[in-house]
């Protein structure tokens, strides 16, 4: 008995050593991935704090030697054009606060509209019985494989024919309805909710709409929050469509404004320090969303119908 247990006892330290090596390797790879992920954000902040005159010369230090907030002041419109040029800027204007307002409206309406309509479509695919439901749902999910660029020109032609270029309705209309991923995501959650809950509501006289609005939706706050946050982030970072449909400052969102600001150089080369300062400010709202609601976002991915 003792003789047979010796190889097993001898193998345990070797197994533990392999586990420790594997964990150490995994941690090293994770830290490396974290550094590679965060480095662009670090460089963006560093450039935003660097005076424009030092941008080409102060490149070897970890932190700028003469860190300044003048670039943020220029972006927020707290300085004049002459002061911008004196600070090393190109003299281009951004109207950051107006574009920030437009981005909030655009992302907020997309998040609200898509979340509600996708919930209705997902509930219909999960609960309503009609001929060809599975085939229709399969075709709907296949739309996930269609690149958005394929629908860009038809949508633009439709919005232009309606006279909606340069308006918020033209900006929001193609993205307001629903997305295949959100419908699929919510349908899978609705299927996990026991039908007994809705049957009990039906016995109390609740129709299908009341069951959906007062029973199913309150139980689906987690997934609805997840889809809403994903849609809000998607709307916040959208670039090509707002650039095409919102050509003037009244409807121009931040992403399009940053792209136009990069191309404007009335005085010299592109204003990289001002652009990075604007990019830092544009990231702040999304970063705050993830900081305050990131944990809830992760927790909501755990599909449970009732507790």
PDB file of C-alpha atoms in Angstrom:
ATOM      1  CA  UNK A   1       0.000   0.000   0.000  1.00  0.00           C
ATOM      2  CA  UNK A   2       2.804   2.390   0.930  1.00  0.00           C
ATOM      3  CA  UNK A   3       4.814   1.417  -2.154  1.00  0.00           C
ATOM      4  CA  UNK A   4       1.891   2.175  -4.484  1.00  0.00           C
ATOM      5  CA  UNK A   5       1.242   5.584  -2.927  1.00  0.00           C
ATOM      6  CA  UNK A   6       4.816   6.818  -3.442  1.00  0.00           C
ATOM      7  CA  UNK A   7       4.453   7.611  -7.192  1.00  0.00           C
ATOM      8  CA  UNK A   8       1.193   9.428  -6.487  1.00  0.00           C
ATOM      9  CA  UNK A   9       2.779  11.507  -3.716  1.00  0.00           C
ATOM     10  CA  UNK A  10       5.760  12.277  -5.937  1.00  0.00           C
ATOM     11  CA  UNK A  11       3.484  13.378  -8.781  1.00  0.00           C
ATOM     12  CA  UNK A  12       1.597  15.948  -6.688  1.00  0.00           C
ATOM     13  CA  UNK A  13       4.434  18.530  -6.454  1.00  0.00           C
ATOM     14  CA  UNK A  14       5.017  18.253 -10.204  1.00  0.00           C
ATOM     15  CA  UNK A  15       1.289  18.787 -10.887  1.00  0.00           C
ATOM     16  CA  UNK A  16       1.163  21.785  -8.579  1.00  0.00           C
ATOM     17  CA  UNK A  17       4.267  23.191 -10.235  1.00  0.00           C
ATOM     18  CA  UNK A  18       2.628  22.893 -13.663  1.00  0.00           C
ATOM     19  CA  UNK A  19      -0.512  24.593 -12.354  1.00  0.00           C
ATOM     20  CA  UNK A  20       1.529  27.468 -10.925  1.00  0.00           C
ATOM     21  CA  UNK A  21       3.452  27.855 -14.185  1.00  0.00           C
ATOM     22  CA  UNK A  22       0.190  27.832 -16.155  1.00  0.00           C
ATOM     23  CA  UNK A  23      -1.393  30.441 -13.907  1.00  0.00           C
ATOM     24  CA  UNK A  24       1.692  32.635 -14.010  1.00  0.00           C
ATOM     25  CA  UNK A  25       1.770  32.436 -17.801  1.00  0.00           C
ATOM     26  CA  UNK A  26      -1.926  33.309 -17.981  1.00  0.00           C
ATOM     27  CA  UNK A  27      -1.429  36.330 -15.714  1.00  0.00           C
ATOM     28  CA  UNK A  28       1.523  37.538 -17.782  1.00  0.00           C
ATOM     29  CA  UNK A  29      -0.509  37.260 -20.985  1.00  0.00           C
ATOM     30  CA  UNK A  30      -3.480  39.046 -19.411  1.00  0.00           C
ATOM     31  CA  UNK A  31      -1.285  41.875 -18.144  1.00  0.00           C
ATOM     32  CA  UNK A  32       0.348  42.171 -21.575  1.00  0.00           C
ATOM     33  CA  UNK A  33      -3.080  42.313 -23.240  1.00  0.00           C
ATOM     34  CA  UNK A  34      -4.185  44.955 -20.723  1.00  0.00           C
ATOM     35  CA  UNK A  35      -1.115  47.088 -21.445  1.00  0.00           C
ATOM     36  CA  UNK A  36      -1.640  46.807 -25.207  1.00  0.00           C
ATOM     37  CA  UNK A  37      -5.309  47.740 -24.771  1.00  0.00           C
ATOM     38  CA  UNK A  38      -4.720  50.745 -22.527  1.00  0.00           C
ATOM     39  CA  UNK A  39      -1.634  52.124 -24.293  1.00  0.00           C
ATOM     40  CA  UNK A  40      -3.603  54.001 -27.001  1.00  0.00           C
ATOM     41  CA  UNK A  41      -5.686  55.690 -24.284  1.00  0.00           C
ATOM     42  CA  UNK A  42      -2.538  56.632 -22.380  1.00  0.00           C
ATOM     43  CA  UNK A  43      -0.968  58.093 -25.525  1.00  0.00           C
ATOM     44  CA  UNK A  44      -4.163  59.984 -26.320  1.00  0.00           C
ATOM     45  CA  UNK A  45      -4.166  61.587 -22.859  1.00  0.00           C
ATOM     46  CA  UNK A  46      -0.437  62.318 -23.073  1.00  0.00           C
ATOM     47  CA  UNK A  47      -0.834  64.035 -26.436  1.00  0.00           C
ATOM     48  CA  UNK A  48      -3.819  66.031 -25.176  1.00  0.00           C
ATOM     49  CA  UNK A  49      -1.721  67.388 -22.288  1.00  0.00           C
ATOM     50  CA  UNK A  50       1.290  68.227 -24.472  1.00  0.00           C
ATOM     51  CA  UNK A  51       1.694  71.798 -25.770  1.00  0.00           C
ATOM     52  CA  UNK A  52       1.413  71.885 -29.546  1.00  0.00           C
ATOM     53  CA  UNK A  53       4.890  73.432 -29.820  1.00  0.00           C
ATOM     54  CA  UNK A  54       6.411  70.460 -27.942  1.00  0.00           C
ATOM     55  CA  UNK A  55       4.570  67.716 -29.796  1.00  0.00           C
ATOM     56  CA  UNK A  56       7.382  66.951 -32.248  1.00  0.00           C
ATOM     57  CA  UNK A  57      10.226  67.316 -29.740  1.00  0.00           C
ATOM     58  CA  UNK A  58       8.825  65.862 -26.503  1.00  0.00           C
ATOM     59  CA  UNK A  59       8.232  62.251 -27.606  1.00  0.00           C
ATOM     60  CA  UNK A  60      10.623  60.167 -25.505  1.00  0.00           C
ATOM     61  CA  UNK A  61       9.320  60.927 -22.008  1.00  0.00           C
ATOM     62  CA  UNK A  62       6.528  58.976 -20.340  1.00  0.00           C
ATOM     63  CA  UNK A  63       4.766  62.219 -19.368  1.00  0.00           C
ATOM     64  CA  UNK A  64       5.009  65.624 -21.110  1.00  0.00           C
ATOM     65  CA  UNK A  65       7.584  67.956 -19.558  1.00  0.00           C
ATOM     66  CA  UNK A  66       5.232  70.940 -19.731  1.00  0.00           C
ATOM     67  CA  UNK A  67       1.779  69.433 -19.250  1.00  0.00           C
ATOM     68  CA  UNK A  68      -1.016  71.907 -19.908  1.00  0.00           C
ATOM     69  CA  UNK A  69      -4.801  72.071 -20.153  1.00  0.00           C
ATOM     70  CA  UNK A  70      -4.778  74.684 -22.918  1.00  0.00           C
ATOM     71  CA  UNK A  71      -5.781  72.084 -25.515  1.00  0.00           C
ATOM     72  CA  UNK A  72      -8.948  71.255 -23.573  1.00  0.00           C
ATOM     73  CA  UNK A  73      -9.708  74.966 -23.225  1.00  0.00           C
ATOM     74  CA  UNK A  74      -9.337  75.408 -26.974  1.00  0.00           C
ATOM     75  CA  UNK A  75     -11.657  72.472 -27.690  1.00  0.00           C
ATOM     76  CA  UNK A  76     -14.325  73.761 -25.301  1.00  0.00           C
ATOM     77  CA  UNK A  77     -14.240  77.188 -26.962  1.00  0.00           C
ATOM     78  CA  UNK A  78     -12.785  79.001 -23.966  1.00  0.00           C
ATOM     79  CA  UNK A  79     -10.149  80.734 -26.108  1.00  0.00           C
ATOM     80  CA  UNK A  80     -10.232  82.929 -29.193  1.00  0.00           C
ATOM     81  CA  UNK A  81      -8.922  81.951 -32.618  1.00  0.00           C
ATOM     82  CA  UNK A  82      -5.872  84.155 -32.112  1.00  0.00           C
ATOM     83  CA  UNK A  83      -5.150  82.432 -28.806  1.00  0.00           C
ATOM     84  CA  UNK A  84      -5.585  79.035 -30.485  1.00  0.00           C
ATOM     85  CA  UNK A  85      -3.004  79.880 -33.120  1.00  0.00           C
ATOM     86  CA  UNK A  86      -0.666  81.349 -30.508  1.00  0.00           C
ATOM     87  CA  UNK A  87      -0.932  78.084 -28.548  1.00  0.00           C
ATOM     88  CA  UNK A  88       0.117  76.130 -31.633  1.00  0.00           C
ATOM     89  CA  UNK A  89      -3.329  75.183 -32.901  1.00  0.00           C
ATOM     90  CA  UNK A  90      -4.435  75.212 -36.517  1.00  0.00           C
ATOM     91  CA  UNK A  91      -7.205  77.758 -36.001  1.00  0.00           C
ATOM     92  CA  UNK A  92      -9.920  75.203 -36.797  1.00  0.00           C
ATOM     93  CA  UNK A  93     -13.201  75.364 -34.868  1.00  0.00           C
ATOM     94  CA  UNK A  94     -15.028  72.394 -33.361  1.00  0.00           C
ATOM     95  CA  UNK A  95     -18.167  73.564 -31.460  1.00  0.00           C
ATOM     96  CA  UNK A  96     -17.642  70.671 -29.079  1.00  0.00           C
ATOM     97  CA  UNK A  97     -20.608  71.322 -26.781  1.00  0.00           C
ATOM     98  CA  UNK A  98     -23.096  71.449 -29.672  1.00  0.00           C
ATOM     99  CA  UNK A  99     -21.748  68.189 -31.081  1.00  0.00           C
ATOM    100  CA  UNK A 100     -21.853  66.662 -27.595  1.00  0.00           C
ATOM    101  CA  UNK A 101     -25.534  67.570 -27.320  1.00  0.00           C
ATOM    102  CA  UNK A 102     -26.235  66.039 -30.730  1.00  0.00           C
ATOM    103  CA  UNK A 103     -24.423  62.823 -29.798  1.00  0.00           C
ATOM    104  CA  UNK A 104     -26.421  62.508 -26.576  1.00  0.00           C
ATOM    105  CA  UNK A 105     -29.698  62.966 -28.480  1.00  0.00           C
ATOM    106  CA  UNK A 106     -28.654  60.542 -31.227  1.00  0.00           C
ATOM    107  CA  UNK A 107     -27.372  57.794 -28.934  1.00  0.00           C
ATOM    108  CA  UNK A 108     -30.205  58.223 -26.425  1.00  0.00           C
ATOM    109  CA  UNK A 109     -33.010  57.980 -28.978  1.00  0.00           C
ATOM    110  CA  UNK A 110     -31.401  54.999 -30.693  1.00  0.00           C
ATOM    111  CA  UNK A 111     -30.972  53.194 -27.371  1.00  0.00           C
ATOM    112  CA  UNK A 112     -34.566  53.859 -26.276  1.00  0.00           C
ATOM    113  CA  UNK A 113     -36.194  53.105 -29.632  1.00  0.00           C
ATOM    114  CA  UNK A 114     -34.242  49.965 -30.448  1.00  0.00           C
ATOM    115  CA  UNK A 115     -34.586  48.534 -26.945  1.00  0.00           C
ATOM    116  CA  UNK A 116     -38.374  48.884 -26.891  1.00  0.00           C
ATOM    117  CA  UNK A 117     -39.003  47.721 -30.462  1.00  0.00           C
ATOM    118  CA  UNK A 118     -36.509  44.845 -30.241  1.00  0.00           C
ATOM    119  CA  UNK A 119     -38.191  43.716 -27.018  1.00  0.00           C
ATOM    120  CA  UNK A 120     -41.557  43.665 -28.777  1.00  0.00           C
ATOM    121  CA  UNK A 121     -40.167  41.719 -31.742  1.00  0.00           C
ATOM    122  CA  UNK A 122     -38.269  39.295 -29.507  1.00  0.00           C
ATOM    123  CA  UNK A 123     -41.386  38.647 -27.430  1.00  0.00           C
ATOM    124  CA  UNK A 124     -43.427  37.995 -30.580  1.00  0.00           C
ATOM    125  CA  UNK A 125     -40.896  35.433 -31.812  1.00  0.00           C
ATOM    126  CA  UNK A 126     -40.752  33.805 -28.373  1.00  0.00           C
ATOM    127  CA  UNK A 127     -44.447  33.596 -27.478  1.00  0.00           C
ATOM    128  CA  UNK A 128     -46.749  34.205 -30.439  1.00  0.00           C
ATOM    129  CA  UNK A 129     -47.652  31.210 -32.578  1.00  0.00           C
ATOM    130  CA  UNK A 130     -48.106  31.895 -36.289  1.00  0.00           C
ATOM    131  CA  UNK A 131     -47.352  30.121 -39.532  1.00  0.00           C
ATOM    132  CA  UNK A 132     -43.773  30.491 -40.736  1.00  0.00           C
ATOM    133  CA  UNK A 133     -42.537  31.912 -37.439  1.00  0.00           C
ATOM    134  CA  UNK A 134     -39.325  29.880 -37.333  1.00  0.00           C
ATOM    135  CA  UNK A 135     -38.586  30.538 -41.004  1.00  0.00           C
ATOM    136  CA  UNK A 136     -39.157  34.252 -40.556  1.00  0.00           C
ATOM    137  CA  UNK A 137     -36.946  34.288 -37.478  1.00  0.00           C
ATOM    138  CA  UNK A 138     -34.205  32.424 -39.373  1.00  0.00           C
ATOM    139  CA  UNK A 139     -34.339  34.963 -42.197  1.00  0.00           C
ATOM    140  CA  UNK A 140     -34.286  37.747 -39.634  1.00  0.00           C
ATOM    141  CA  UNK A 141     -31.201  36.336 -37.918  1.00  0.00           C
ATOM    142  CA  UNK A 142     -29.491  35.906 -41.294  1.00  0.00           C
ATOM    143  CA  UNK A 143     -29.500  39.688 -41.501  1.00  0.00           C
ATOM    144  CA  UNK A 144     -26.640  39.545 -38.997  1.00  0.00           C
ATOM    145  CA  UNK A 145     -24.439  38.461 -41.902  1.00  0.00           C
ATOM    146  CA  UNK A 146     -25.347  41.487 -44.054  1.00  0.00           C
ATOM    147  CA  UNK A 147     -22.667  44.206 -43.772  1.00  0.00           C
ATOM    148  CA  UNK A 148     -24.153  47.593 -42.828  1.00  0.00           C
ATOM    149  CA  UNK A 149     -22.451  49.179 -45.836  1.00  0.00           C
ATOM    150  CA  UNK A 150     -24.916  47.308 -48.097  1.00  0.00           C
ATOM    151  CA  UNK A 151     -27.864  49.247 -46.677  1.00  0.00           C
ATOM    152  CA  UNK A 152     -26.084  52.590 -46.476  1.00  0.00           C
ATOM    153  CA  UNK A 153     -26.829  53.845 -49.992  1.00  0.00           C
ATOM    154  CA  UNK A 154     -30.502  52.708 -50.084  1.00  0.00           C
ATOM    155  CA  UNK A 155     -31.114  54.348 -46.719  1.00  0.00           C
ATOM    156  CA  UNK A 156     -29.382  57.519 -47.849  1.00  0.00           C
ATOM    157  CA  UNK A 157     -31.458  57.636 -51.057  1.00  0.00           C
ATOM    158  CA  UNK A 158     -34.659  57.171 -49.038  1.00  0.00           C
ATOM    159  CA  UNK A 159     -33.762  59.849 -46.490  1.00  0.00           C
ATOM    160  CA  UNK A 160     -32.772  62.255 -49.272  1.00  0.00           C
ATOM    161  CA  UNK A 161     -36.049  61.674 -51.135  1.00  0.00           C
ATOM    162  CA  UNK A 162     -37.945  62.489 -47.929  1.00  0.00           C
ATOM    163  CA  UNK A 163     -36.015  65.742 -47.537  1.00  0.00           C
ATOM    164  CA  UNK A 164     -34.538  64.654 -44.220  1.00  0.00           C
ATOM    165  CA  UNK A 165     -30.887  65.457 -44.906  1.00  0.00           C
ATOM    166  CA  UNK A 166     -29.600  67.669 -42.110  1.00  0.00           C
ATOM    167  CA  UNK A 167     -32.417  66.711 -39.709  1.00  0.00           C
ATOM    168  CA  UNK A 168     -32.562  64.518 -36.625  1.00  0.00           C
ATOM    169  CA  UNK A 169     -35.327  62.351 -38.092  1.00  0.00           C
ATOM    170  CA  UNK A 170     -33.104  61.529 -41.054  1.00  0.00           C
ATOM    171  CA  UNK A 171     -30.207  60.867 -38.716  1.00  0.00           C
ATOM    172  CA  UNK A 172     -32.137  58.505 -36.454  1.00  0.00           C
ATOM    173  CA  UNK A 173     -34.769  56.850 -38.680  1.00  0.00           C
ATOM    174  CA  UNK A 174     -32.697  53.974 -40.186  1.00  0.00           C
ATOM    175  CA  UNK A 175     -31.291  52.992 -36.776  1.00  0.00           C
ATOM    176  CA  UNK A 176     -34.396  53.543 -34.654  1.00  0.00           C
ATOM    177  CA  UNK A 177     -36.326  50.358 -35.403  1.00  0.00           C
ATOM    178  CA  UNK A 178     -34.400  47.240 -34.419  1.00  0.00           C
ATOM    179  CA  UNK A 179     -31.277  45.149 -34.906  1.00  0.00           C
ATOM    180  CA  UNK A 180     -31.173  41.366 -35.478  1.00  0.00           C
ATOM    181  CA  UNK A 181     -28.730  40.777 -32.625  1.00  0.00           C
ATOM    182  CA  UNK A 182     -30.923  42.564 -30.075  1.00  0.00           C
ATOM    183  CA  UNK A 183     -34.028  40.666 -31.216  1.00  0.00           C
ATOM    184  CA  UNK A 184     -32.178  37.347 -30.996  1.00  0.00           C
ATOM    185  CA  UNK A 185     -30.697  38.243 -27.597  1.00  0.00           C
ATOM    186  CA  UNK A 186     -34.042  39.204 -26.058  1.00  0.00           C
ATOM    187  CA  UNK A 187     -35.921  36.299 -27.655  1.00  0.00           C
ATOM    188  CA  UNK A 188     -33.556  33.837 -26.005  1.00  0.00           C
ATOM    189  CA  UNK A 189     -34.208  35.462 -22.641  1.00  0.00           C
ATOM    190  CA  UNK A 190     -37.980  35.515 -23.089  1.00  0.00           C
ATOM    191  CA  UNK A 191     -37.897  31.793 -23.892  1.00  0.00           C
ATOM    192  CA  UNK A 192     -36.275  31.196 -20.495  1.00  0.00           C
ATOM    193  CA  UNK A 193     -39.180  32.832 -18.628  1.00  0.00           C
ATOM    194  CA  UNK A 194     -41.675  30.181 -17.434  1.00  0.00           C
ATOM    195  CA  UNK A 195     -44.969  30.411 -19.301  1.00  0.00           C
ATOM    196  CA  UNK A 196     -46.773  29.816 -16.005  1.00  0.00           C
ATOM    197  CA  UNK A 197     -46.098  33.446 -15.088  1.00  0.00           C
ATOM    198  CA  UNK A 198     -48.029  34.718 -18.103  1.00  0.00           C
ATOM    199  CA  UNK A 199     -50.731  32.084 -17.687  1.00  0.00           C
ATOM    200  CA  UNK A 200     -51.326  33.314 -14.140  1.00  0.00           C
ATOM    201  CA  UNK A 201     -51.657  36.864 -15.462  1.00  0.00           C
ATOM    202  CA  UNK A 202     -54.073  35.641 -18.148  1.00  0.00           C
ATOM    203  CA  UNK A 203     -56.268  34.047 -15.471  1.00  0.00           C
ATOM    204  CA  UNK A 204     -56.506  37.493 -13.872  1.00  0.00           C
ATOM    205  CA  UNK A 205     -57.817  38.881 -17.152  1.00  0.00           C
ATOM    206  CA  UNK A 206     -54.585  40.327 -18.566  1.00  0.00           C
ATOM    207  CA  UNK A 207     -54.302  40.338 -22.329  1.00  0.00           C
ATOM    208  CA  UNK A 208     -51.146  39.661 -24.292  1.00  0.00           C
ATOM    209  CA  UNK A 209     -50.064  43.322 -24.247  1.00  0.00           C
ATOM    210  CA  UNK A 210     -50.596  43.640 -20.485  1.00  0.00           C
ATOM    211  CA  UNK A 211     -48.663  40.401 -19.949  1.00  0.00           C
ATOM    212  CA  UNK A 212     -45.793  41.783 -21.977  1.00  0.00           C
ATOM    213  CA  UNK A 213     -45.812  45.300 -20.517  1.00  0.00           C
ATOM    214  CA  UNK A 214     -46.527  44.605 -16.852  1.00  0.00           C
ATOM    215  CA  UNK A 215     -45.184  41.083 -16.325  1.00  0.00           C
ATOM    216  CA  UNK A 216     -42.459  40.214 -18.835  1.00  0.00           C
ATOM    217  CA  UNK A 217     -40.709  43.583 -19.156  1.00  0.00           C
ATOM    218  CA  UNK A 218     -40.251  44.117 -15.391  1.00  0.00           C
ATOM    219  CA  UNK A 219     -38.688  40.644 -15.191  1.00  0.00           C
ATOM    220  CA  UNK A 220     -36.360  41.524 -18.090  1.00  0.00           C
ATOM    221  CA  UNK A 221     -34.706  44.638 -16.695  1.00  0.00           C
ATOM    222  CA  UNK A 222     -31.219  43.098 -16.838  1.00  0.00           C
ATOM    223  CA  UNK A 223     -31.228  42.089 -20.531  1.00  0.00           C
ATOM    224  CA  UNK A 224     -33.077  45.276 -21.490  1.00  0.00           C
ATOM    225  CA  UNK A 225     -30.434  47.314 -19.706  1.00  0.00           C
ATOM    226  CA  UNK A 226     -27.704  45.377 -21.518  1.00  0.00           C
ATOM    227  CA  UNK A 227     -29.239  45.967 -24.941  1.00  0.00           C
ATOM    228  CA  UNK A 228     -29.876  49.618 -24.135  1.00  0.00           C
ATOM    229  CA  UNK A 229     -26.273  50.164 -23.093  1.00  0.00           C
ATOM    230  CA  UNK A 230     -24.914  48.341 -26.149  1.00  0.00           C
ATOM    231  CA  UNK A 231     -27.151  50.397 -28.445  1.00  0.00           C
ATOM    232  CA  UNK A 232     -26.145  53.630 -26.713  1.00  0.00           C
ATOM    233  CA  UNK A 233     -22.435  52.862 -27.145  1.00  0.00           C
ATOM    234  CA  UNK A 234     -23.026  51.875 -30.772  1.00  0.00           C
ATOM    235  CA  UNK A 235     -24.849  55.145 -31.435  1.00  0.00           C
ATOM    236  CA  UNK A 236     -22.146  57.126 -29.649  1.00  0.00           C
ATOM    237  CA  UNK A 237     -19.371  55.733 -31.857  1.00  0.00           C
ATOM    238  CA  UNK A 238     -21.286  55.713 -35.152  1.00  0.00           C
ATOM    239  CA  UNK A 239     -19.441  57.771 -37.741  1.00  0.00           C
ATOM    240  CA  UNK A 240     -20.237  57.201 -41.418  1.00  0.00           C
ATOM    241  CA  UNK A 241     -24.026  57.599 -41.373  1.00  0.00           C
ATOM    242  CA  UNK A 242     -24.044  60.765 -39.219  1.00  0.00           C
ATOM    243  CA  UNK A 243     -21.305  62.179 -41.440  1.00  0.00           C
ATOM    244  CA  UNK A 244     -23.463  61.692 -44.550  1.00  0.00           C
ATOM    245  CA  UNK A 245     -26.823  62.791 -43.161  1.00  0.00           C
ATOM    246  CA  UNK A 246     -25.749  65.467 -40.672  1.00  0.00           C
ATOM    247  CA  UNK A 247     -23.608  67.825 -42.780  1.00  0.00           C
ATOM    248  CA  UNK A 248     -24.238  70.995 -40.758  1.00  0.00           C
ATOM    249  CA  UNK A 249     -23.381  71.876 -37.184  1.00  0.00           C
ATOM    250  CA  UNK A 250     -26.988  71.679 -35.968  1.00  0.00           C
ATOM    251  CA  UNK A 251     -27.046  67.880 -36.404  1.00  0.00           C
ATOM    252  CA  UNK A 252     -23.335  66.999 -36.450  1.00  0.00           C
ATOM    253  CA  UNK A 253     -22.398  64.410 -33.800  1.00  0.00           C
ATOM    254  CA  UNK A 254     -19.027  64.179 -32.066  1.00  0.00           C
ATOM    255  CA  UNK A 255     -17.507  61.472 -34.242  1.00  0.00           C
ATOM    256  CA  UNK A 256     -18.266  63.386 -37.428  1.00  0.00           C
ATOM    257  CA  UNK A 257     -17.133  66.649 -35.836  1.00  0.00           C
ATOM    258  CA  UNK A 258     -13.781  65.112 -34.887  1.00  0.00           C
ATOM    259  CA  UNK A 259     -13.271  63.812 -38.418  1.00  0.00           C
ATOM    260  CA  UNK A 260     -14.018  67.222 -39.923  1.00  0.00           C
ATOM    261  CA  UNK A 261     -11.844  68.952 -37.322  1.00  0.00           C
ATOM    262  CA  UNK A 262      -8.921  66.739 -38.374  1.00  0.00           C
ATOM    263  CA  UNK A 263      -9.310  67.796 -42.007  1.00  0.00           C
ATOM    264  CA  UNK A 264      -9.465  71.504 -41.181  1.00  0.00           C
ATOM    265  CA  UNK A 265      -6.039  73.134 -41.082  1.00  0.00           C
ATOM    266  CA  UNK A 266      -6.398  76.791 -42.108  1.00  0.00           C
ATOM    267  CA  UNK A 267      -3.182  77.786 -40.385  1.00  0.00           C
ATOM    268  CA  UNK A 268      -0.856  74.773 -40.514  1.00  0.00           C
ATOM    269  CA  UNK A 269      -0.831  70.980 -40.230  1.00  0.00           C
ATOM    270  CA  UNK A 270      -3.694  69.121 -38.501  1.00  0.00           C
ATOM    271  CA  UNK A 271      -4.203  70.078 -34.871  1.00  0.00           C
ATOM    272  CA  UNK A 272      -3.252  66.763 -33.259  1.00  0.00           C
ATOM    273  CA  UNK A 273      -3.151  68.044 -29.687  1.00  0.00           C
ATOM    274  CA  UNK A 274      -6.588  69.618 -30.016  1.00  0.00           C
ATOM    275  CA  UNK A 275      -7.930  66.474 -31.680  1.00  0.00           C
ATOM    276  CA  UNK A 276      -6.646  64.250 -28.870  1.00  0.00           C
ATOM    277  CA  UNK A 277      -8.089  66.606 -26.247  1.00  0.00           C
ATOM    278  CA  UNK A 278     -11.472  66.410 -27.962  1.00  0.00           C
ATOM    279  CA  UNK A 279     -11.176  62.619 -28.199  1.00  0.00           C
ATOM    280  CA  UNK A 280     -10.469  62.374 -24.463  1.00  0.00           C
ATOM    281  CA  UNK A 281     -13.554  64.442 -23.690  1.00  0.00           C
ATOM    282  CA  UNK A 282     -15.630  62.354 -26.115  1.00  0.00           C
ATOM    283  CA  UNK A 283     -14.600  59.134 -24.366  1.00  0.00           C
ATOM    284  CA  UNK A 284     -15.525  60.405 -20.888  1.00  0.00           C
ATOM    285  CA  UNK A 285     -19.333  59.830 -21.111  1.00  0.00           C
ATOM    286  CA  UNK A 286     -18.925  56.235 -22.319  1.00  0.00           C
ATOM    287  CA  UNK A 287     -16.230  55.563 -19.731  1.00  0.00           C
ATOM    288  CA  UNK A 288     -18.537  56.834 -16.983  1.00  0.00           C
ATOM    289  CA  UNK A 289     -21.317  54.561 -18.219  1.00  0.00           C
ATOM    290  CA  UNK A 290     -19.040  51.537 -18.035  1.00  0.00           C
ATOM    291  CA  UNK A 291     -17.623  52.528 -14.648  1.00  0.00           C
ATOM    292  CA  UNK A 292     -21.017  52.983 -13.002  1.00  0.00           C
ATOM    293  CA  UNK A 293     -22.997  50.317 -14.860  1.00  0.00           C
ATOM    294  CA  UNK A 294     -20.356  47.824 -16.014  1.00  0.00           C
ATOM    295  CA  UNK A 295     -20.975  45.460 -13.111  1.00  0.00           C
ATOM    296  CA  UNK A 296     -24.692  45.492 -13.735  1.00  0.00           C
ATOM    297  CA  UNK A 297     -24.020  44.835 -17.410  1.00  0.00           C
ATOM    298  CA  UNK A 298     -22.002  41.705 -16.589  1.00  0.00           C
ATOM    299  CA  UNK A 299     -24.539  40.488 -14.039  1.00  0.00           C
ATOM    300  CA  UNK A 300     -27.408  40.903 -16.491  1.00  0.00           C
ATOM    301  CA  UNK A 301     -25.790  38.441 -18.882  1.00  0.00           C
ATOM    302  CA  UNK A 302     -26.808  35.678 -16.473  1.00  0.00           C
ATOM    303  CA  UNK A 303     -30.143  34.659 -17.973  1.00  0.00           C
ATOM    304  CA  UNK A 304     -32.712  33.995 -15.247  1.00  0.00           C
ATOM    305  CA  UNK A 305     -36.440  34.342 -15.684  1.00  0.00           C
ATOM    306  CA  UNK A 306     -37.454  34.534 -12.042  1.00  0.00           C
ATOM    307  CA  UNK A 307     -35.643  34.376  -8.729  1.00  0.00           C
TER     308      UNK A 307
END
